[in-house]
XYZ file of C-alpha atoms in Angstrom:
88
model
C 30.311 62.730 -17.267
C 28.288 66.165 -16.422
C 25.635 65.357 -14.237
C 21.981 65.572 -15.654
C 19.180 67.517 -13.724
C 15.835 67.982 -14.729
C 14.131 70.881 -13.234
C 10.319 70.283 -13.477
C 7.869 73.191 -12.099
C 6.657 72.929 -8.353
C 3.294 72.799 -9.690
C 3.466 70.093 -11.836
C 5.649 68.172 -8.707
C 2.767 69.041 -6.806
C 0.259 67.462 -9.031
C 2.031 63.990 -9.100
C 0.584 61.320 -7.227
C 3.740 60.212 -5.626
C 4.867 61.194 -1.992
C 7.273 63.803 -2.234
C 10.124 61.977 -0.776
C 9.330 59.108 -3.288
C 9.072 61.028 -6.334
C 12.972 60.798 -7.252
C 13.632 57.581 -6.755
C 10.637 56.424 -8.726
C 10.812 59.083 -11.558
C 14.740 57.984 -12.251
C 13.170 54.393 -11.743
C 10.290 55.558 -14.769
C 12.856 57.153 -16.850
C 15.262 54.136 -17.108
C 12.805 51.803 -17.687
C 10.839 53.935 -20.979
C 14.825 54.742 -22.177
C 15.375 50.796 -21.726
C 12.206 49.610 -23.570
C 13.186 52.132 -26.387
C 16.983 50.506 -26.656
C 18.267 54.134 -25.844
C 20.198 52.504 -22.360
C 20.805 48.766 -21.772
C 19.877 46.502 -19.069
C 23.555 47.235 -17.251
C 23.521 51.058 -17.744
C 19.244 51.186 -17.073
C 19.364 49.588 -13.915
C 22.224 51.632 -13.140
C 20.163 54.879 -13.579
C 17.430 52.984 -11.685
C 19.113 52.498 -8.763
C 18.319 48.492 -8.718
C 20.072 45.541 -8.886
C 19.503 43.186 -11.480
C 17.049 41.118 -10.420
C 14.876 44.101 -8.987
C 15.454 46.030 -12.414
C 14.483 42.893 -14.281
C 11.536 42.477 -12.044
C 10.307 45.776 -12.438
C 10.003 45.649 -16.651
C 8.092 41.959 -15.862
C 5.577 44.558 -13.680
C 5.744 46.710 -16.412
C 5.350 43.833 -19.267
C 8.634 44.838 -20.598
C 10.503 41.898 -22.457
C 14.461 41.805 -21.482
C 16.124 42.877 -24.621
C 18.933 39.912 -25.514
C 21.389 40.211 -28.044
C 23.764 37.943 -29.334
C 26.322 39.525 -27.129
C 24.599 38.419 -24.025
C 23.630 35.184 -25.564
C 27.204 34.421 -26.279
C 28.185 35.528 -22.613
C 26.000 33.334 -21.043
C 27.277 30.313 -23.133
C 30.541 30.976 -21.868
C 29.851 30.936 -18.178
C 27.495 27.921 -18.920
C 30.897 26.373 -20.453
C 33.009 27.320 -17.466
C 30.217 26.095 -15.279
C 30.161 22.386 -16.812
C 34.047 22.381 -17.483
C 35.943 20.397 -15.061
């Protein structure tokens, strides 16, 4: 996969209120969570782009009063491991 930059104007970068060595981290952090909440990415590939694990990714749309997406897939996922779990 080609990788993705997004050039954005030094004046603009100026004008955010991040610190400068921050502003990556937290703008890929941004991104992944608005292309999450609008089902572009799911949770796996978001939190990927984030650079989180899955419990900081997952805490980080509570903070942003995002609710986790779940689809059957998931739901039918977690049933299994719940199964293997509780099988002797």
């Amino acid at each position: 996969m080609p990788k993705l930059e997004i050039e954005i104007p030094e004046e603009l970068a100026r004008s955010l209120k991040l610190p400068p060595d921050e502003a990556p981290r937290r703008l890929r952090q941004e991104l992944a969570v608005r292309l999450y909440e609008k089902k572009i990415l799911g949770f796996g590939k978001a939190r990927q782009l984030a650079g989180m694990t899955k419990w900081e990714f997952g805490e980080l749309l509570g903070q942003e009063e995002i609710v986790r997406h779940y689809d059957e897939e998931e739901l039918k996922k977690d049933l299994e491991t719940i199964e293997e779990i509780n099988s002797p």
